[in-house]
mmCIF file of C-alpha atoms in Angstrom:
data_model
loop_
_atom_site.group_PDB
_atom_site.id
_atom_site.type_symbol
_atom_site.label_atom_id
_atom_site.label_comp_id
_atom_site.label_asym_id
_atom_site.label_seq_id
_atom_site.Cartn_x
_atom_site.Cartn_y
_atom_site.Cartn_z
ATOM 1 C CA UNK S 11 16.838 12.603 1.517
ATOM 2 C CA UNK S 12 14.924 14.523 4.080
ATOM 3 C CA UNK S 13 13.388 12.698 7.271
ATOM 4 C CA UNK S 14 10.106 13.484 8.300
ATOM 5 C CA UNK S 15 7.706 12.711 10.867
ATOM 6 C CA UNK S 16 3.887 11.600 10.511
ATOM 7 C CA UNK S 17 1.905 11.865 14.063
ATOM 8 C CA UNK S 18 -1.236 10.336 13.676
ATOM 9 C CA UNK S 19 -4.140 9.811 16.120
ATOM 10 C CA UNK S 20 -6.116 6.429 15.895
ATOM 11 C CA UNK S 21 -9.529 6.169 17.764
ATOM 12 C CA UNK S 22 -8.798 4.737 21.026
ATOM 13 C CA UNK S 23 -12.060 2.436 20.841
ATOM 14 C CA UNK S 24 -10.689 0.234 18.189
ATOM 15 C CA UNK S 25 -8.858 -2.797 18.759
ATOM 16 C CA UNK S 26 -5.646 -3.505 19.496
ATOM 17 C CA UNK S 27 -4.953 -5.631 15.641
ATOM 18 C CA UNK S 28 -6.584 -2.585 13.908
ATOM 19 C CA UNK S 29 -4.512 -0.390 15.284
ATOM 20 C CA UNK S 30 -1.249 -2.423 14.157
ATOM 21 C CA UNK S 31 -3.163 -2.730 10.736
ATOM 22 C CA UNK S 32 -3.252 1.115 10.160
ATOM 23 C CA UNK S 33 0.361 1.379 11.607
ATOM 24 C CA UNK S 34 1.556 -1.562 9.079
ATOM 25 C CA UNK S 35 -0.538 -0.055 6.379
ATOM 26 C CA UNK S 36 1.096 3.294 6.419
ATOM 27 C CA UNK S 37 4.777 1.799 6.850
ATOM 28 C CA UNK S 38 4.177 -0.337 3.672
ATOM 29 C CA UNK S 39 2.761 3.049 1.684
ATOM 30 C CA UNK S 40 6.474 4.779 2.805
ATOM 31 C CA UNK S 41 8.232 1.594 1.598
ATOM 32 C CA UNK S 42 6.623 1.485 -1.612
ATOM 33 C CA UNK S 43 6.926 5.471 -2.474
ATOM 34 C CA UNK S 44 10.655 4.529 -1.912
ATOM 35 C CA UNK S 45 11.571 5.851 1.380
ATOM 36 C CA UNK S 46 12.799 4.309 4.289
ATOM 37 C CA UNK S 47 10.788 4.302 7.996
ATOM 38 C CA UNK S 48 13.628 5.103 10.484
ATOM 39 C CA UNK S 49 11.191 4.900 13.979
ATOM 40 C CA UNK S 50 8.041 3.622 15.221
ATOM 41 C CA UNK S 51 7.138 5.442 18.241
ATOM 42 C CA UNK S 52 3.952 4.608 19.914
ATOM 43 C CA UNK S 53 2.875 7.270 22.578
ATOM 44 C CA UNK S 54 -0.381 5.302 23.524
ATOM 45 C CA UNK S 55 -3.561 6.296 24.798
ATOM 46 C CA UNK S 56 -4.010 10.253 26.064
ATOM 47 C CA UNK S 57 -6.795 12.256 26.252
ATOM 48 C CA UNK S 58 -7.631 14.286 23.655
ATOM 49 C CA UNK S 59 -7.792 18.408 24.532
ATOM 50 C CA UNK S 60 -10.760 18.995 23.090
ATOM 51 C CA UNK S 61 -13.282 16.076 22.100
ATOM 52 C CA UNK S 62 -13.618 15.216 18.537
ATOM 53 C CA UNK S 63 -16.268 13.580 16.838
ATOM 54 C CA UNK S 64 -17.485 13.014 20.873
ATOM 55 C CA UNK S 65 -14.565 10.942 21.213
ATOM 56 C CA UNK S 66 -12.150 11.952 24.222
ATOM 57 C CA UNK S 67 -9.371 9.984 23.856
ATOM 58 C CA UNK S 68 -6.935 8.792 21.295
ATOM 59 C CA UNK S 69 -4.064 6.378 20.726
ATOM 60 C CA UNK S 70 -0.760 8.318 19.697
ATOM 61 C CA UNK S 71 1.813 7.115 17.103
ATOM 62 C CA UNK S 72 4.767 8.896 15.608
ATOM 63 C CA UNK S 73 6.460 7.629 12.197
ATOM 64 C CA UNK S 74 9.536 8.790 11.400
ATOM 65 C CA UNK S 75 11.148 8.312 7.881
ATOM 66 C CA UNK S 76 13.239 9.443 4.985
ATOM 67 C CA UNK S 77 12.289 10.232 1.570
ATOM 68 C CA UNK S 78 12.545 13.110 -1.010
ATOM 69 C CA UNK S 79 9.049 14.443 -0.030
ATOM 70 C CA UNK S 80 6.876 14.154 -3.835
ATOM 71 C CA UNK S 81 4.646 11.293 -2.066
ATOM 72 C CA UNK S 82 3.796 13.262 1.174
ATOM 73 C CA UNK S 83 0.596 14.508 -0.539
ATOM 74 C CA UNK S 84 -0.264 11.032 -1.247
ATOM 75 C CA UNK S 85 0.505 9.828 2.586
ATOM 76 C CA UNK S 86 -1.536 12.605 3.749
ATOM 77 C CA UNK S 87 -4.595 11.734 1.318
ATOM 78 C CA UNK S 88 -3.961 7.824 2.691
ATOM 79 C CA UNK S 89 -4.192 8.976 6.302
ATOM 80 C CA UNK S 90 -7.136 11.320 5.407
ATOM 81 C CA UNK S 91 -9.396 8.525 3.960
ATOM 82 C CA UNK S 92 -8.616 5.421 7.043
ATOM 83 C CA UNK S 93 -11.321 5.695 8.892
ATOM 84 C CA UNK S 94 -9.883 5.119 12.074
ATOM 85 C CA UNK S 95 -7.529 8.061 12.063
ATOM 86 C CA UNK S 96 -9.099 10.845 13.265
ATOM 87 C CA UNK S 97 -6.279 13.413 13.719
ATOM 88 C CA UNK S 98 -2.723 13.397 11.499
ATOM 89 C CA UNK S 99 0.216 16.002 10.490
ATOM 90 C CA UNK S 100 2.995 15.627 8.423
ATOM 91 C CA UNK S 101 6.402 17.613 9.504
ATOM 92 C CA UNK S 102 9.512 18.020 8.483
ATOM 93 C CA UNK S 103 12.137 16.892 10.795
ATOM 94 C CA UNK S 104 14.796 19.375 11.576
#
């Protein structure tokens, strides 16, 4: 299994319970594709560099977790369609 990291960036003007909704929601999609989360990190709120959709800052989080990789195309097209994310990258972890 490889271990890989998901940094997502949540609109900062949502509340607090949405923002544990996404991060629950994407922890459960791992869990089901089979793989395992390993960390939750939660950077918080930073400004953005460069304002996007007129927002200027965003709320940081960093999942880390193992799996063989096939359902990273359908984490990525989960993270694409939540609304509240407005920023996200998948990476390996070396």
């Amino acid at each position: 299994m490889k271990t890989y990291e998901i940094m997502y960036v949540v609109d900062n003007a949502v509340s607090d319970e949405a923002k544990e909704a996404v991060q629950a929601k994407f922890e459960n999609l791992i869990k089901a594709q089979g793989g395992n989360v390993v960390s939750v990190d939660k950077m918080g709120a930073k400004k953005l560099a460069y304002p996007i959709d007129h927002k200027t800052e965003g709320y940081y989080v960093v999942i880390t977790y193992e799996g063989d990789g096939s359902f990273n195309r359908e984490l990525d097209r989960v993270v694409s369609l939540t609304s509240e994310v407005i920023r996200r990258k998948i990476m390996t972890k070396e």
